[in-house]
Amino acid sequence: MYLGIDWSQAKHDACFLTDTGSIAAQLTFAHHPDGFAKLDALRRQLGIPLDVCCVGLETAHSLLIDWLWTRGYTHLFVIPPNAVKSARQRYRQTGARTDQYDAFVIADMLRTDQARLQPWYPDSPITQSIRAKVSLLLHLSQETTRTSNRLRAVLARYYPAALAVFRDLASPVALQFIQAFPTPQLAAHLSRADFAAFVRAHHYRQSEQVLTKAYLRLQQAYPPATAGTIDAYCDEAVLLAEVLLALVQRRRTQLQALQVLFQQHPDAPIFASLPGAGDLLAPALLSKFGDDRRRFPTPSSVQCIAGTCPVTEASGKQRVIKFRKACDREFRLIAQQWARASLVKSTWANDYWSRLRPNCTSDSHAYRCLANRWLAIVWKLWQTHQPYDETYHLRQRLLRSQGAV
């Protein structure tokens, strides 16, 4: 028996389909424990054992799939929404659709295409925690950049000296300086000794020469702002500095917590060995691969979901290669950032980049191509439970090139 569920926030639609394609039952139930129990009661009423009930949903990020797994529904399949959208044309030529109809389409896809679908298995609690931490850190990074850009624009309008004194606007000492001296007049009255005492009190560990240069940048002549402009923007600058400082501090503590979790994972040695992965990208890659080795049976399966390989459309003499849009965009961002970071740590990656970049349309394109190569390597390491060894990889590349000659 095949059970298709069209998921939404408040309610769900379910369709039970027999192996001959006929509808056994349909149900709409609430996103509530009573609604979940109603679905299970209908299954029992139909006399369907759990071990022969295949369930298809469009998302794994739902309490419903957790409930199904804990109740013994072990034949779970997560079907991409785009695949469901394309499959609607099998049954109707018009665009008409309902939630019940989508539940039927999902169930019938399970019946006809199950051999091409990967079963879903939950990751371990530690992997789920790592994935949640990585997602939070990426969000904090985006918010930090957004808030920093806003603060930079505000300071440029009325207080350019605050932008020049420290090299990094998002550093704690720069943000604390803005809160303590939110106007150009307050900063102008600072002596060299007072400035040094302030930055030392906020743990700015730089040489006296660096402090002197920072103080001189603060005292330089900048275009003056009117009193009205200063009054209009100084409160916002202080507020943005407070928000940005909180974001920076939270990100730092969350990154430390992520490292503690990462070191406890059995696959940590594999991803920690990757050149340039660092404290964030190594756990991020681990969270995207997960625990289930069956999820990615081939290197291309992980490359496709990461969006690093293009889409090829070929018909007759025509062959078009397109950018892959249907993918895990967060995974693609992580893979490209790692490819860029690997250039300073890996000899072969740097050499490959140098040969590849002139033939690519942009740096992003080249990073994506390099990430595609890297993901194939990581997939092999992940499947064999082996850490990365640059020396061994270079030796294998040399042997393959000699064999080709």
PDB file of C-alpha atoms in Angstrom, residues 25-284:
ATOM      1  CA  ALA A  25      -9.083   5.850   1.050  1.00  0.00           C
ATOM      2  CA  GLN A  26      -8.529   9.599   1.308  1.00  0.00           C
ATOM      3  CA  LEU A  27      -8.290  11.733   4.405  1.00  0.00           C
ATOM      4  CA  THR A  28      -7.744  15.325   5.511  1.00  0.00           C
ATOM      5  CA  PHE A  29      -6.348  15.614   9.029  1.00  0.00           C
ATOM      6  CA  ALA A  30      -5.112  18.434  11.235  1.00  0.00           C
ATOM      7  CA  HIS A  31      -1.490  19.119  12.146  1.00  0.00           C
ATOM      8  CA  HIS A  32      -2.231  17.957  15.663  1.00  0.00           C
ATOM      9  CA  PRO A  33      -1.682  14.758  17.685  1.00  0.00           C
ATOM     10  CA  ASP A  34      -5.370  13.915  17.287  1.00  0.00           C
ATOM     11  CA  GLY A  35      -5.048  14.363  13.526  1.00  0.00           C
ATOM     12  CA  PHE A  36      -1.975  12.129  13.387  1.00  0.00           C
ATOM     13  CA  ALA A  37      -3.831   9.492  15.417  1.00  0.00           C
ATOM     14  CA  LYS A  38      -6.727   9.749  12.948  1.00  0.00           C
ATOM     15  CA  LEU A  39      -4.377   8.894  10.079  1.00  0.00           C
ATOM     16  CA  ASP A  40      -2.965   5.891  11.942  1.00  0.00           C
ATOM     17  CA  ALA A  41      -6.469   4.703  12.833  1.00  0.00           C
ATOM     18  CA  LEU A  42      -7.477   4.774   9.149  1.00  0.00           C
ATOM     19  CA  ARG A  43      -4.443   2.661   8.247  1.00  0.00           C
ATOM     20  CA  ARG A  44      -5.393   0.068  10.839  1.00  0.00           C
ATOM     21  CA  GLN A  45      -9.004   0.148   9.666  1.00  0.00           C
ATOM     22  CA  LEU A  46      -7.844  -0.649   6.139  1.00  0.00           C
ATOM     23  CA  GLY A  47      -5.817  -3.572   7.513  1.00  0.00           C
ATOM     24  CA  ILE A  48      -2.458  -2.282   6.267  1.00  0.00           C
ATOM     25  CA  PRO A  49       0.590  -3.558   8.216  1.00  0.00           C
ATOM     26  CA  LEU A  50       3.307  -1.022   8.865  1.00  0.00           C
ATOM     27  CA  ASP A  51       5.935  -3.107   7.073  1.00  0.00           C
ATOM     28  CA  VAL A  52       4.101  -2.830   3.724  1.00  0.00           C
ATOM     29  CA  CYS A  53       3.048   0.826   3.999  1.00  0.00           C
ATOM     30  CA  CYS A  54       5.273   3.112   1.907  1.00  0.00           C
ATOM     31  CA  VAL A  55       4.846   6.796   2.779  1.00  0.00           C
ATOM     32  CA  GLY A  56       5.780   9.738   0.566  1.00  0.00           C
ATOM     33  CA  LEU A  57       6.062  13.395   1.639  1.00  0.00           C
ATOM     34  CA  GLU A  58       7.517  16.548   0.115  1.00  0.00           C
ATOM     35  CA  THR A  59       9.570  17.604   3.136  1.00  0.00           C
ATOM     36  CA  ALA A  60      11.672  16.127   5.918  1.00  0.00           C
ATOM     37  CA  HIS A  61      11.462  19.342   7.982  1.00  0.00           C
ATOM     38  CA  SER A  62       8.187  18.585   9.706  1.00  0.00           C
ATOM     39  CA  LEU A  63       6.991  17.148  13.003  1.00  0.00           C
ATOM     40  CA  LEU A  64       4.816  14.815  10.958  1.00  0.00           C
ATOM     41  CA  ILE A  65       7.762  12.843   9.571  1.00  0.00           C
ATOM     42  CA  ASP A  66       9.236  12.535  13.085  1.00  0.00           C
ATOM     43  CA  TRP A  67       5.898  11.228  14.333  1.00  0.00           C
ATOM     44  CA  LEU A  68       5.645   8.712  11.487  1.00  0.00           C
ATOM     45  CA  TRP A  69       9.138   7.359  12.124  1.00  0.00           C
ATOM     46  CA  THR A  70       8.622   6.958  15.863  1.00  0.00           C
ATOM     47  CA  ARG A  71       5.328   5.117  15.223  1.00  0.00           C
ATOM     48  CA  GLY A  72       7.008   2.491  13.050  1.00  0.00           C
ATOM     49  CA  TYR A  73       6.548   3.908   9.536  1.00  0.00           C
ATOM     50  CA  THR A  74      10.043   2.977   8.377  1.00  0.00           C
ATOM     51  CA  HIS A  75       9.398   3.034   4.605  1.00  0.00           C
ATOM     52  CA  LEU A  76       9.548   6.827   4.224  1.00  0.00           C
ATOM     53  CA  PHE A  77      10.429   8.700   1.038  1.00  0.00           C
ATOM     54  CA  VAL A  78      10.970  12.448   0.686  1.00  0.00           C
ATOM     55  CA  ILE A  79      10.001  13.488  -2.845  1.00  0.00           C
ATOM     56  CA  PRO A  80      11.207  16.888  -4.133  1.00  0.00           C
ATOM     57  CA  PRO A  81       8.329  19.346  -4.745  1.00  0.00           C
ATOM     58  CA  ASN A  82       9.572  20.005  -8.288  1.00  0.00           C
ATOM     59  CA  ALA A  83       9.248  16.293  -9.075  1.00  0.00           C
ATOM     60  CA  VAL A  84       5.665  16.302  -7.809  1.00  0.00           C
ATOM     61  CA  LYS A  85       4.902  19.407  -9.859  1.00  0.00           C
ATOM     62  CA  SER A  86       6.236  17.756 -13.016  1.00  0.00           C
ATOM     63  CA  ALA A  87       4.369  14.517 -12.328  1.00  0.00           C
ATOM     64  CA  ARG A  88       0.978  16.275 -12.307  1.00  0.00           C
ATOM     65  CA  GLN A  89       1.096  16.377 -16.107  1.00  0.00           C
ATOM     66  CA  ARG A  90       0.867  12.585 -16.181  1.00  0.00           C
ATOM     67  CA  TYR A  91      -2.785  12.719 -15.218  1.00  0.00           C
ATOM     68  CA  ARG A  92      -4.106  16.134 -16.254  1.00  0.00           C
ATOM     69  CA  GLN A  93      -3.296  18.395 -19.165  1.00  0.00           C
ATOM     70  CA  THR A  94      -4.732  21.444 -17.391  1.00  0.00           C
ATOM     71  CA  GLY A  95      -3.209  23.237 -14.426  1.00  0.00           C
ATOM     72  CA  ALA A  96      -6.110  22.348 -12.144  1.00  0.00           C
ATOM     73  CA  ARG A  97      -5.045  20.832  -8.840  1.00  0.00           C
ATOM     74  CA  THR A  98      -6.130  20.303  -5.244  1.00  0.00           C
ATOM     75  CA  ASP A  99      -4.326  19.142  -2.135  1.00  0.00           C
ATOM     76  CA  GLN A 100      -6.090  15.777  -2.354  1.00  0.00           C
ATOM     77  CA  TYR A 101      -4.969  15.469  -5.951  1.00  0.00           C
ATOM     78  CA  ASP A 102      -1.353  16.181  -4.980  1.00  0.00           C
ATOM     79  CA  ALA A 103      -1.558  13.484  -2.294  1.00  0.00           C
ATOM     80  CA  PHE A 104      -2.709  11.045  -4.988  1.00  0.00           C
ATOM     81  CA  VAL A 105       0.186  12.097  -7.278  1.00  0.00           C
ATOM     82  CA  ILE A 106       2.713  11.509  -4.479  1.00  0.00           C
ATOM     83  CA  ALA A 107       1.258   8.075  -3.732  1.00  0.00           C
ATOM     84  CA  ASP A 108       1.290   7.094  -7.403  1.00  0.00           C
ATOM     85  CA  MET A 109       4.892   8.286  -7.798  1.00  0.00           C
ATOM     86  CA  LEU A 110       5.804   5.924  -4.980  1.00  0.00           C
ATOM     87  CA  ARG A 111       3.982   3.116  -6.759  1.00  0.00           C
ATOM     88  CA  THR A 112       5.618   3.646 -10.151  1.00  0.00           C
ATOM     89  CA  ASP A 113       8.970   5.324  -9.391  1.00  0.00           C
ATOM     90  CA  GLN A 114      10.026   3.860  -6.070  1.00  0.00           C
ATOM     91  CA  ALA A 115      13.145   2.285  -7.610  1.00  0.00           C
ATOM     92  CA  ARG A 116      14.436   5.793  -8.438  1.00  0.00           C
ATOM     93  CA  LEU A 117      13.712   7.249  -4.996  1.00  0.00           C
ATOM     94  CA  GLN A 118      15.955   7.101  -1.961  1.00  0.00           C
ATOM     95  CA  PRO A 119      14.406   5.989   1.360  1.00  0.00           C
ATOM     96  CA  TRP A 120      14.614   8.539   4.150  1.00  0.00           C
ATOM     97  CA  TYR A 121      16.320   7.665   7.421  1.00  0.00           C
ATOM     98  CA  PRO A 122      16.736  10.081  10.332  1.00  0.00           C
ATOM     99  CA  ASP A 123      20.213  11.261  11.205  1.00  0.00           C
ATOM    100  CA  SER A 124      21.657  10.771  14.663  1.00  0.00           C
ATOM    101  CA  PRO A 125      20.830  13.408  17.312  1.00  0.00           C
ATOM    102  CA  ILE A 126      24.373  14.783  17.188  1.00  0.00           C
ATOM    103  CA  THR A 127      24.204  15.231  13.403  1.00  0.00           C
ATOM    104  CA  GLN A 128      20.867  16.993  13.738  1.00  0.00           C
ATOM    105  CA  SER A 129      22.379  19.293  16.371  1.00  0.00           C
ATOM    106  CA  ILE A 130      25.345  20.054  14.116  1.00  0.00           C
ATOM    107  CA  ARG A 131      23.011  20.805  11.208  1.00  0.00           C
ATOM    108  CA  ALA A 132      20.944  23.167  13.368  1.00  0.00           C
ATOM    109  CA  LYS A 133      24.068  24.960  14.631  1.00  0.00           C
ATOM    110  CA  VAL A 134      25.448  25.361  11.108  1.00  0.00           C
ATOM    111  CA  SER A 135      22.141  26.776   9.877  1.00  0.00           C
ATOM    112  CA  LEU A 136      22.068  29.217  12.795  1.00  0.00           C
ATOM    113  CA  LEU A 137      25.672  30.309  12.168  1.00  0.00           C
ATOM    114  CA  LEU A 138      24.995  30.927   8.476  1.00  0.00           C
ATOM    115  CA  HIS A 139      21.957  32.990   9.465  1.00  0.00           C
ATOM    116  CA  LEU A 140      23.989  34.968  12.015  1.00  0.00           C
ATOM    117  CA  SER A 141      26.652  35.608   9.361  1.00  0.00           C
ATOM    118  CA  GLN A 142      24.038  36.975   6.967  1.00  0.00           C
ATOM    119  CA  GLU A 143      22.522  39.180   9.669  1.00  0.00           C
ATOM    120  CA  THR A 144      25.977  40.380  10.683  1.00  0.00           C
ATOM    121  CA  THR A 145      26.757  41.406   7.113  1.00  0.00           C
ATOM    122  CA  ARG A 146      23.363  43.085   6.679  1.00  0.00           C
ATOM    123  CA  THR A 147      23.613  45.018   9.951  1.00  0.00           C
ATOM    124  CA  SER A 148      27.252  45.940   9.311  1.00  0.00           C
ATOM    125  CA  ASN A 149      26.371  47.377   5.901  1.00  0.00           C
ATOM    126  CA  ARG A 150      23.569  49.426   7.441  1.00  0.00           C
ATOM    127  CA  LEU A 151      25.847  50.745  10.192  1.00  0.00           C
ATOM    128  CA  ARG A 152      28.540  51.589   7.660  1.00  0.00           C
ATOM    129  CA  ALA A 153      26.060  53.620   5.607  1.00  0.00           C
ATOM    130  CA  VAL A 154      24.829  55.511   8.689  1.00  0.00           C
ATOM    131  CA  LEU A 155      28.345  56.343   9.877  1.00  0.00           C
ATOM    132  CA  ALA A 156      29.375  57.485   6.406  1.00  0.00           C
ATOM    133  CA  ARG A 157      26.492  59.978   6.560  1.00  0.00           C
ATOM    134  CA  TYR A 158      27.481  61.740   9.781  1.00  0.00           C
ATOM    135  CA  TYR A 159      30.596  60.174  11.399  1.00  0.00           C
ATOM    136  CA  PRO A 160      33.258  59.021   8.868  1.00  0.00           C
ATOM    137  CA  ALA A 161      36.015  59.025  11.488  1.00  0.00           C
ATOM    138  CA  ALA A 162      34.412  56.026  13.206  1.00  0.00           C
ATOM    139  CA  LEU A 163      34.759  54.075   9.962  1.00  0.00           C
ATOM    140  CA  ALA A 164      38.464  54.852   9.659  1.00  0.00           C
ATOM    141  CA  VAL A 165      39.796  54.354  13.156  1.00  0.00           C
ATOM    142  CA  PHE A 166      39.575  50.522  13.205  1.00  0.00           C
ATOM    143  CA  ARG A 167      40.130  48.266  10.230  1.00  0.00           C
ATOM    144  CA  ASP A 168      37.189  45.978  10.999  1.00  0.00           C
ATOM    145  CA  LEU A 169      33.888  47.712  11.731  1.00  0.00           C
ATOM    146  CA  ALA A 170      32.403  44.458  13.086  1.00  0.00           C
ATOM    147  CA  SER A 171      35.179  44.017  15.669  1.00  0.00           C
ATOM    148  CA  PRO A 172      34.053  44.314  19.310  1.00  0.00           C
ATOM    149  CA  VAL A 173      36.350  47.251  20.048  1.00  0.00           C
ATOM    150  CA  ALA A 174      35.011  49.243  17.075  1.00  0.00           C
ATOM    151  CA  LEU A 175      31.400  48.626  18.103  1.00  0.00           C
ATOM    152  CA  GLN A 176      32.102  49.503  21.734  1.00  0.00           C
ATOM    153  CA  PHE A 177      33.862  52.670  20.592  1.00  0.00           C
ATOM    154  CA  ILE A 178      30.775  53.757  18.640  1.00  0.00           C
ATOM    155  CA  GLN A 179      28.581  53.185  21.687  1.00  0.00           C
ATOM    156  CA  ALA A 180      30.934  55.104  23.990  1.00  0.00           C
ATOM    157  CA  PHE A 181      31.628  57.964  21.546  1.00  0.00           C
ATOM    158  CA  PRO A 182      28.587  58.171  19.237  1.00  0.00           C
ATOM    159  CA  THR A 183      29.324  61.667  17.858  1.00  0.00           C
ATOM    160  CA  PRO A 184      32.364  63.279  16.191  1.00  0.00           C
ATOM    161  CA  GLN A 185      32.525  65.902  18.953  1.00  0.00           C
ATOM    162  CA  LEU A 186      32.966  63.304  21.685  1.00  0.00           C
ATOM    163  CA  ALA A 187      35.722  61.541  19.747  1.00  0.00           C
ATOM    164  CA  ALA A 188      37.521  64.803  18.944  1.00  0.00           C
ATOM    165  CA  HIS A 189      38.131  65.532  22.625  1.00  0.00           C
ATOM    166  CA  LEU A 190      39.887  62.197  23.217  1.00  0.00           C
ATOM    167  CA  SER A 191      43.557  62.439  24.126  1.00  0.00           C
ATOM    168  CA  ARG A 192      46.076  59.835  23.019  1.00  0.00           C
ATOM    169  CA  ALA A 193      46.255  58.464  26.553  1.00  0.00           C
ATOM    170  CA  ASP A 194      42.460  58.275  26.916  1.00  0.00           C
ATOM    171  CA  PHE A 195      42.152  56.516  23.580  1.00  0.00           C
ATOM    172  CA  ALA A 196      44.826  53.980  24.540  1.00  0.00           C
ATOM    173  CA  ALA A 197      43.187  53.370  27.909  1.00  0.00           C
ATOM    174  CA  PHE A 198      39.802  52.777  26.270  1.00  0.00           C
ATOM    175  CA  VAL A 199      40.997  50.253  23.698  1.00  0.00           C
ATOM    176  CA  ARG A 200      43.147  48.425  26.244  1.00  0.00           C
ATOM    177  CA  ALA A 201      40.156  48.163  28.558  1.00  0.00           C
ATOM    178  CA  HIS A 202      38.254  46.494  25.715  1.00  0.00           C
ATOM    179  CA  HIS A 203      41.004  43.930  25.029  1.00  0.00           C
ATOM    180  CA  TYR A 204      42.442  45.506  21.875  1.00  0.00           C
ATOM    181  CA  ARG A 205      45.851  43.837  21.936  1.00  0.00           C
ATOM    182  CA  GLN A 206      47.899  45.764  19.384  1.00  0.00           C
ATOM    183  CA  SER A 207      51.290  47.411  19.451  1.00  0.00           C
ATOM    184  CA  GLU A 208      51.789  51.058  20.410  1.00  0.00           C
ATOM    185  CA  GLN A 209      52.591  51.840  16.793  1.00  0.00           C
ATOM    186  CA  VAL A 210      49.240  50.442  15.656  1.00  0.00           C
ATOM    187  CA  LEU A 211      47.439  52.396  18.395  1.00  0.00           C
ATOM    188  CA  THR A 212      49.139  55.597  17.326  1.00  0.00           C
ATOM    189  CA  LYS A 213      48.096  55.111  13.701  1.00  0.00           C
ATOM    190  CA  ALA A 214      44.500  54.402  14.773  1.00  0.00           C
ATOM    191  CA  TYR A 215      44.450  57.546  16.909  1.00  0.00           C
ATOM    192  CA  LEU A 216      45.840  59.649  14.064  1.00  0.00           C
ATOM    193  CA  ARG A 217      43.131  58.330  11.734  1.00  0.00           C
ATOM    194  CA  LEU A 218      40.559  59.395  14.314  1.00  0.00           C
ATOM    195  CA  GLN A 219      41.991  62.916  14.498  1.00  0.00           C
ATOM    196  CA  GLN A 220      42.203  63.501  10.759  1.00  0.00           C
ATOM    197  CA  ALA A 221      40.032  66.166   9.150  1.00  0.00           C
ATOM    198  CA  TYR A 222      36.774  64.782   7.766  1.00  0.00           C
ATOM    199  CA  PRO A 223      33.864  66.579   6.098  1.00  0.00           C
ATOM    200  CA  PRO A 224      31.784  67.947   9.000  1.00  0.00           C
ATOM    201  CA  ALA A 225      28.137  67.006   9.457  1.00  0.00           C
ATOM    202  CA  THR A 226      25.520  69.507  10.581  1.00  0.00           C
ATOM    203  CA  ALA A 227      24.112  69.342  14.084  1.00  0.00           C
ATOM    204  CA  GLY A 228      20.762  68.261  12.677  1.00  0.00           C
ATOM    205  CA  THR A 229      22.321  65.381  10.758  1.00  0.00           C
ATOM    206  CA  ILE A 230      24.213  64.191  13.832  1.00  0.00           C
ATOM    207  CA  ASP A 231      21.074  64.282  15.970  1.00  0.00           C
ATOM    208  CA  ALA A 232      19.139  62.382  13.296  1.00  0.00           C
ATOM    209  CA  TYR A 233      21.574  59.477  12.973  1.00  0.00           C
ATOM    210  CA  CYS A 234      23.554  59.032  16.206  1.00  0.00           C
ATOM    211  CA  ASP A 235      20.808  57.088  18.033  1.00  0.00           C
ATOM    212  CA  GLU A 236      20.504  54.669  15.123  1.00  0.00           C
ATOM    213  CA  ALA A 237      24.268  54.173  15.037  1.00  0.00           C
ATOM    214  CA  VAL A 238      24.338  53.263  18.730  1.00  0.00           C
ATOM    215  CA  LEU A 239      21.422  50.857  18.309  1.00  0.00           C
ATOM    216  CA  LEU A 240      23.005  49.172  15.279  1.00  0.00           C
ATOM    217  CA  ALA A 241      26.330  48.889  17.116  1.00  0.00           C
ATOM    218  CA  GLU A 242      24.583  47.178  20.040  1.00  0.00           C
ATOM    219  CA  VAL A 243      22.765  44.757  17.736  1.00  0.00           C
ATOM    220  CA  LEU A 244      25.898  44.021  15.722  1.00  0.00           C
ATOM    221  CA  LEU A 245      27.987  43.425  18.847  1.00  0.00           C
ATOM    222  CA  ALA A 246      25.388  40.967  20.138  1.00  0.00           C
ATOM    223  CA  LEU A 247      25.407  39.153  16.787  1.00  0.00           C
ATOM    224  CA  VAL A 248      29.210  38.921  16.745  1.00  0.00           C
ATOM    225  CA  GLN A 249      29.351  37.609  20.305  1.00  0.00           C
ATOM    226  CA  ARG A 250      26.548  35.100  19.729  1.00  0.00           C
ATOM    227  CA  ARG A 251      28.204  33.837  16.594  1.00  0.00           C
ATOM    228  CA  ARG A 252      31.460  33.319  18.477  1.00  0.00           C
ATOM    229  CA  THR A 253      29.815  31.316  21.273  1.00  0.00           C
ATOM    230  CA  GLN A 254      27.767  29.261  18.813  1.00  0.00           C
ATOM    231  CA  LEU A 255      30.887  28.468  16.793  1.00  0.00           C
ATOM    232  CA  GLN A 256      32.573  27.201  19.958  1.00  0.00           C
ATOM    233  CA  ALA A 257      29.532  25.052  20.763  1.00  0.00           C
ATOM    234  CA  LEU A 258      29.581  23.706  17.199  1.00  0.00           C
ATOM    235  CA  GLN A 259      33.200  22.639  17.598  1.00  0.00           C
ATOM    236  CA  VAL A 260      32.354  20.704  20.760  1.00  0.00           C
ATOM    237  CA  LEU A 261      29.585  18.838  18.912  1.00  0.00           C
ATOM    238  CA  PHE A 262      31.725  18.276  15.838  1.00  0.00           C
ATOM    239  CA  GLN A 263      34.568  16.679  17.781  1.00  0.00           C
ATOM    240  CA  GLN A 264      32.112  14.139  19.218  1.00  0.00           C
ATOM    241  CA  HIS A 265      30.926  12.928  15.799  1.00  0.00           C
ATOM    242  CA  PRO A 266      32.498   9.692  14.483  1.00  0.00           C
ATOM    243  CA  ASP A 267      32.949  11.226  11.010  1.00  0.00           C
ATOM    244  CA  ALA A 268      34.745  14.315  12.334  1.00  0.00           C
ATOM    245  CA  PRO A 269      38.262  13.069  11.343  1.00  0.00           C
ATOM    246  CA  ILE A 270      37.121  12.773   7.712  1.00  0.00           C
ATOM    247  CA  PHE A 271      35.809  16.314   7.369  1.00  0.00           C
ATOM    248  CA  ALA A 272      38.410  17.895   9.668  1.00  0.00           C
ATOM    249  CA  SER A 273      41.123  16.609   7.302  1.00  0.00           C
ATOM    250  CA  LEU A 274      39.751  18.551   4.318  1.00  0.00           C
ATOM    251  CA  PRO A 275      42.119  21.405   3.319  1.00  0.00           C
ATOM    252  CA  GLY A 276      40.762  24.835   4.226  1.00  0.00           C
ATOM    253  CA  ALA A 277      37.491  23.558   5.684  1.00  0.00           C
ATOM    254  CA  GLY A 278      38.124  25.188   9.061  1.00  0.00           C
ATOM    255  CA  ASP A 279      35.910  25.443  12.127  1.00  0.00           C
ATOM    256  CA  LEU A 280      32.665  26.154  10.264  1.00  0.00           C
ATOM    257  CA  LEU A 281      32.876  24.560   6.818  1.00  0.00           C
ATOM    258  CA  ALA A 282      34.006  21.130   8.055  1.00  0.00           C
ATOM    259  CA  PRO A 283      30.932  20.670  10.316  1.00  0.00           C
ATOM    260  CA  ALA A 284      28.780  22.236   7.596  1.00  0.00           C
TER     261      ALA A 284
END
